[in-house]
Amino acid sequence: MYNKKHIDKSQLIYGTRAIMEALEKGKELEKILIQKGVQGDVVGEIIRIAYEAKVPYQFVPREKFYDFGNANHQGVVAYISPVQFQFVEDIIPMVYEQGRTPLVLVLDRVTDVRNFGAICRSALAGSVDVVVIPDRGSARISEDAVKTSAGALLTVPVCRSFNMKITLDYLKDSGLQIVGCTEKGDREISKVDFSIPTAIIMGSEEDGISPEYLKKCDAKAKIPMLNQIGSLNVSVSAGIILYEVAKQRLKI
């Protein structure tokens, strides 16, 4: 038997016409789910506008829609985002123009909502200029995430990347060093110069940083630990490395 999940229906838009209207009015959407096999001119138009507006959409099996109960969804459901997504291409030039040193936090497939919220809270405390997440395979930016972040998600800019390799290349071309925080690092975080423009990559809870992104790193840094523990929770690790950045930049 399929177990229906609890979903906050206030964060959803059901049906083709309602979603089309939301897209046309520029409402911030986190993602759109389309039932496999559903067709029609309106669905095609939703896909076209979503693509142009850089709103993620995905085709899912009919069983996924059991989560939504008896709602008249017509095979299409959109999640409303509680935050306004930014573009990293807008943020970095602005930081430079303000005479500041950019600090970017890149989250590679961090899927746990509480971890994500806690990381964003640390990001705000650590003066991170933008948090970059992939358009798929990341924690939902839900009200729970906002609550866990203690409201930080409503302040710290969040960028949704549709091609992380291109985003990392853009950051490098913009003068940022790419630092991967990994237990496989060849130096401790205190040995990395964080006084210069930096983007830090934090990997997923299960698999760490993707090999293709590790290849983009200028440095791979690890957090020193005294006991035989292989790794820390990703939100804890983020807090520690962001403290190291702050310590260096404030010259503590």
Short mmCIF file of C-alpha atoms in Angstrom, two decimals:
data_model
loop_
_atom_site.label_atom_id
_atom_site.label_comp_id
_atom_site.label_asym_id
_atom_site.label_seq_id
_atom_site.Cartn_x
_atom_site.Cartn_y
_atom_site.Cartn_z
CA MET A 1 0.00 0.00 0.00
CA TYR A 2 1.24 3.50 -0.84
CA ASN A 3 1.83 5.71 2.20
CA LYS A 4 0.76 9.28 1.57
CA LYS A 5 3.16 11.91 2.85
CA HIS A 6 2.13 14.99 4.77
CA ILE A 7 2.36 17.99 2.46
CA ASP A 8 1.66 21.63 3.25
CA LYS A 9 -1.00 22.32 0.62
CA SER A 10 -0.62 26.07 1.07
CA GLN A 11 2.73 25.75 -0.73
CA LEU A 12 1.20 24.08 -3.81
CA ILE A 13 -0.53 25.18 -7.00
CA TYR A 14 -2.73 22.57 -8.69
CA GLY A 15 -3.82 22.31 -12.30
CA THR A 16 -2.64 23.49 -15.69
CA ARG A 17 -4.43 26.84 -15.89
CA ALA A 18 -3.47 27.94 -12.37
CA ILE A 19 0.18 27.03 -12.94
CA MET A 20 0.20 28.75 -16.32
CA GLU A 21 -1.14 31.91 -14.69
CA ALA A 22 1.49 31.72 -11.94
CA LEU A 23 4.27 31.41 -14.54
CA GLU A 24 2.93 34.26 -16.65
CA LYS A 25 2.73 36.53 -13.59
CA GLY A 26 6.30 35.68 -12.59
CA LYS A 27 5.42 33.96 -9.32
CA GLU A 28 8.50 32.33 -7.76
CA LEU A 29 8.16 28.56 -8.14
CA GLU A 30 10.55 26.00 -6.72
CA LYS A 31 9.70 23.24 -9.19
CA ILE A 32 6.90 21.76 -11.28
CA LEU A 33 5.90 18.09 -11.28
CA ILE A 34 4.28 16.71 -14.44
CA GLN A 35 2.70 13.27 -14.47
CA LYS A 36 4.23 10.99 -17.09
CA GLY A 37 1.90 10.55 -20.03
CA VAL A 38 0.01 13.82 -19.51
CA GLN A 39 -0.12 15.78 -22.75
CA GLY A 40 -1.87 18.75 -24.28
CA ASP A 41 -1.18 22.25 -25.54
CA VAL A 42 -1.32 23.82 -22.09
CA VAL A 43 1.16 21.32 -20.66
CA GLY A 44 3.48 22.02 -23.58
CA GLU A 45 3.18 25.75 -22.93
CA ILE A 46 3.91 25.23 -19.22
CA ILE A 47 7.11 23.37 -20.14
CA ARG A 48 8.13 26.11 -22.57
CA ILE A 49 7.58 28.97 -20.12
CA ALA A 50 9.15 27.05 -17.25
CA TYR A 51 12.25 26.43 -19.36
CA GLU A 52 12.52 30.10 -20.32
CA ALA A 53 11.96 31.20 -16.71
CA LYS A 54 14.51 28.65 -15.44
CA VAL A 55 11.96 26.91 -13.25
CA PRO A 56 12.89 23.21 -12.82
CA TYR A 57 10.30 20.70 -13.99
CA GLN A 58 10.32 16.93 -13.99
CA PHE A 59 8.15 14.08 -15.18
CA VAL A 60 7.12 11.71 -12.40
CA PRO A 61 5.00 8.53 -12.20
CA ARG A 62 1.32 8.72 -11.39
CA GLU A 63 1.96 7.24 -7.93
CA LYS A 64 3.77 10.43 -6.92
CA PHE A 65 0.50 12.30 -7.25
CA TYR A 66 -1.11 10.14 -4.55
CA ASP A 67 0.64 12.53 -2.14
CA PHE A 68 -1.77 15.24 -3.20
CA GLY A 69 -4.95 13.39 -2.27
CA ASN A 70 -8.11 14.20 -4.19
CA ALA A 71 -6.97 17.60 -5.45
CA ASN A 72 -7.92 18.36 -9.06
CA HIS A 73 -4.30 18.62 -10.21
CA GLN A 74 -4.82 17.49 -13.84
CA GLY A 75 -1.43 15.79 -13.63
CA VAL A 76 0.50 19.00 -12.94
CA VAL A 77 1.53 20.42 -9.55
CA ALA A 78 3.84 23.34 -8.74
CA TYR A 79 5.66 24.03 -5.48
CA ILE A 80 5.69 27.68 -4.42
CA SER A 81 9.10 28.88 -3.25
CA PRO A 82 9.25 30.92 -0.02
CA VAL A 83 12.41 32.64 -1.30
CA GLN A 84 13.26 34.73 -4.34
CA PHE A 85 16.02 32.99 -6.28
CA GLN A 86 18.99 35.08 -7.40
CA PHE A 87 21.52 34.76 -10.22
CA VAL A 88 25.16 34.27 -9.32
CA GLU A 89 26.07 36.29 -12.42
CA ASP A 90 24.37 39.29 -10.77
CA ILE A 91 25.72 38.74 -7.26
CA ILE A 92 29.48 38.43 -7.94
CA PRO A 93 29.90 41.67 -9.95
CA MET A 94 27.88 43.53 -7.31
CA VAL A 95 30.14 42.24 -4.52
CA TYR A 96 33.24 43.38 -6.40
CA GLU A 97 31.66 46.78 -7.12
CA GLN A 98 31.05 47.22 -3.39
CA GLY A 99 34.74 46.65 -2.75
CA ARG A 100 34.19 43.37 -0.91
CA THR A 101 35.83 39.96 -1.27
CA PRO A 102 33.33 37.40 -2.61
CA LEU A 103 32.48 34.32 -0.57
CA VAL A 104 30.27 31.69 -2.19
CA LEU A 105 28.97 28.46 -0.67
CA VAL A 106 28.17 25.69 -3.17
CA LEU A 107 26.05 22.78 -1.91
CA ASP A 108 26.38 19.60 -3.94
CA ARG A 109 23.25 17.43 -3.45
CA VAL A 110 22.62 18.34 0.19
CA THR A 111 19.17 16.79 0.49
CA ASP A 112 18.30 16.95 4.19
CA VAL A 113 16.07 19.95 4.85
CA ARG A 114 17.33 20.49 8.40
CA ASN A 115 20.96 20.33 7.30
CA PHE A 116 20.22 22.77 4.51
CA GLY A 117 18.49 25.21 6.85
CA ALA A 118 21.30 25.00 9.41
CA ILE A 119 23.92 25.60 6.70
CA CYS A 120 22.09 28.71 5.52
CA ARG A 121 21.99 30.00 9.09
CA SER A 122 25.78 29.58 9.30
CA ALA A 123 26.11 31.16 5.85
CA LEU A 124 24.34 34.29 7.02
CA ALA A 125 26.46 34.46 10.17
CA GLY A 126 29.60 33.97 8.05
CA SER A 127 28.70 36.73 5.55
CA VAL A 128 28.36 34.35 2.60
CA ASP A 129 27.34 36.35 -0.45
CA VAL A 130 25.35 33.59 -2.15
CA VAL A 131 24.47 29.94 -1.58
CA VAL A 132 24.44 27.92 -4.81
CA ILE A 133 22.35 24.76 -5.11
CA PRO A 134 21.64 22.44 -8.08
CA ASP A 135 18.22 22.70 -9.69
CA ARG A 136 17.69 19.00 -8.95
CA GLY A 137 18.84 16.68 -6.19
CA SER A 138 18.81 19.29 -3.44
CA ALA A 139 16.73 19.84 -0.32
CA ARG A 140 13.38 21.53 -0.92
CA ILE A 141 13.35 25.15 0.13
CA SER A 142 10.24 24.70 2.22
CA GLU A 143 8.82 26.47 5.24
CA ASP A 144 10.60 23.83 7.35
CA ALA A 145 13.91 24.84 5.79
CA VAL A 146 13.19 28.51 6.48
CA LYS A 147 12.28 27.67 10.08
CA THR A 148 15.44 25.59 10.62
CA SER A 149 17.52 28.44 9.21
CA ALA A 150 15.97 30.77 11.82
CA GLY A 151 14.86 32.99 8.94
CA ALA A 152 18.32 33.19 7.36
CA LEU A 153 16.93 31.79 4.09
CA LEU A 154 14.86 34.94 3.75
CA THR A 155 18.05 37.03 3.85
CA VAL A 156 20.98 35.12 2.35
CA PRO A 157 20.77 35.02 -1.47
CA VAL A 158 20.18 31.57 -2.99
CA CYS A 159 21.10 30.73 -6.57
CA ARG A 160 19.71 27.72 -8.43
CA SER A 161 22.29 26.31 -10.87
CA PHE A 162 21.09 24.40 -13.92
CA ASN A 163 24.63 23.32 -14.78
CA MET A 164 26.99 23.28 -11.82
CA LYS A 165 30.11 22.78 -13.95
CA ILE A 166 29.31 25.93 -15.90
CA THR A 167 28.61 27.79 -12.65
CA LEU A 168 31.95 26.70 -11.19
CA ASP A 169 33.72 27.76 -14.39
CA TYR A 170 32.02 31.16 -14.14
CA LEU A 171 33.21 31.56 -10.55
CA LYS A 172 36.77 30.65 -11.53
CA ASP A 173 36.67 33.06 -14.47
CA SER A 174 35.46 35.73 -12.02
CA GLY A 175 38.61 35.32 -9.94
CA LEU A 176 37.37 33.00 -7.20
CA GLN A 177 39.39 30.04 -5.99
CA ILE A 178 37.34 26.84 -5.68
CA VAL A 179 37.89 24.99 -2.40
CA GLY A 180 36.38 21.56 -1.81
CA CYS A 181 35.73 20.69 1.84
CA THR A 182 36.39 16.95 1.96
CA GLU A 183 37.86 14.38 4.32
CA LYS A 184 40.06 13.42 1.36
CA GLY A 185 41.68 16.85 1.37
CA ASP A 186 45.45 17.18 1.12
CA ARG A 187 45.67 20.07 3.58
CA GLU A 188 43.87 21.35 6.65
CA ILE A 189 41.43 24.24 6.28
CA SER A 190 43.77 26.53 8.24
CA LYS A 191 46.37 26.09 5.48
CA VAL A 192 44.07 27.53 2.81
CA ASP A 193 44.18 31.29 2.17
CA PHE A 194 40.56 32.39 2.54
CA SER A 195 41.41 36.09 2.44
CA ILE A 196 41.04 35.99 -1.35
CA PRO A 197 37.78 35.53 -3.34
CA THR A 198 36.58 32.01 -2.59
CA ALA A 199 33.85 29.51 -3.42
CA ILE A 200 33.57 26.57 -1.00
CA ILE A 201 31.95 23.30 -2.11
CA MET A 202 30.22 21.12 0.49
CA GLY A 203 29.27 17.61 -0.62
CA SER A 204 26.23 15.45 -0.03
CA GLU A 205 25.65 13.71 3.29
CA GLU A 206 26.18 10.27 1.77
CA ASP A 207 28.67 10.64 -1.08
CA GLY A 208 30.59 13.84 -0.49
CA ILE A 209 31.58 16.08 -3.40
CA SER A 210 30.99 14.73 -6.91
CA PRO A 211 34.26 13.70 -8.63
CA GLU A 212 33.51 16.01 -11.57
CA TYR A 213 33.36 18.98 -9.20
CA LEU A 214 36.44 17.91 -7.25
CA LYS A 215 38.35 18.20 -10.52
CA LYS A 216 37.37 21.87 -10.63
CA CYS A 217 38.84 22.57 -7.18
CA ASP A 218 41.97 24.66 -6.75
CA ALA A 219 42.35 23.23 -3.25
CA LYS A 220 40.89 20.29 -1.33
CA ALA A 221 40.77 21.00 2.40
CA LYS A 222 39.90 18.83 5.38
CA ILE A 223 38.80 19.60 8.91
CA PRO A 224 41.32 18.27 11.45
CA MET A 225 39.88 15.81 13.97
CA LEU A 226 41.56 14.32 17.03
CA ASN A 227 39.64 11.06 17.23
CA GLN A 228 38.94 8.33 14.70
CA ILE A 229 35.83 9.82 13.12
CA GLY A 230 35.68 9.68 9.35
CA SER A 231 33.50 12.71 8.76
CA LEU A 232 31.17 15.24 10.35
CA ASN A 233 27.59 16.18 9.61
CA VAL A 234 27.62 18.49 6.57
CA SER A 235 26.01 21.37 8.45
CA VAL A 236 28.61 21.08 11.23
CA SER A 237 31.41 20.99 8.66
CA ALA A 238 30.01 24.07 6.93
CA GLY A 239 29.92 25.97 10.20
CA ILE A 240 33.53 25.04 10.99
CA ILE A 241 34.99 26.02 7.63
CA LEU A 242 32.99 29.27 7.55
CA TYR A 243 34.40 30.09 10.99
CA GLU A 244 37.90 29.55 9.58
CA VAL A 245 37.08 31.96 6.74
CA ALA A 246 35.80 34.57 9.20
CA LYS A 247 38.83 34.11 11.45
CA GLN A 248 41.21 34.76 8.58
CA ARG A 249 39.28 37.67 7.12
CA LEU A 250 38.84 39.35 10.50
CA LYS A 251 42.46 38.48 11.38
CA ILE A 252 41.43 36.99 14.73
#
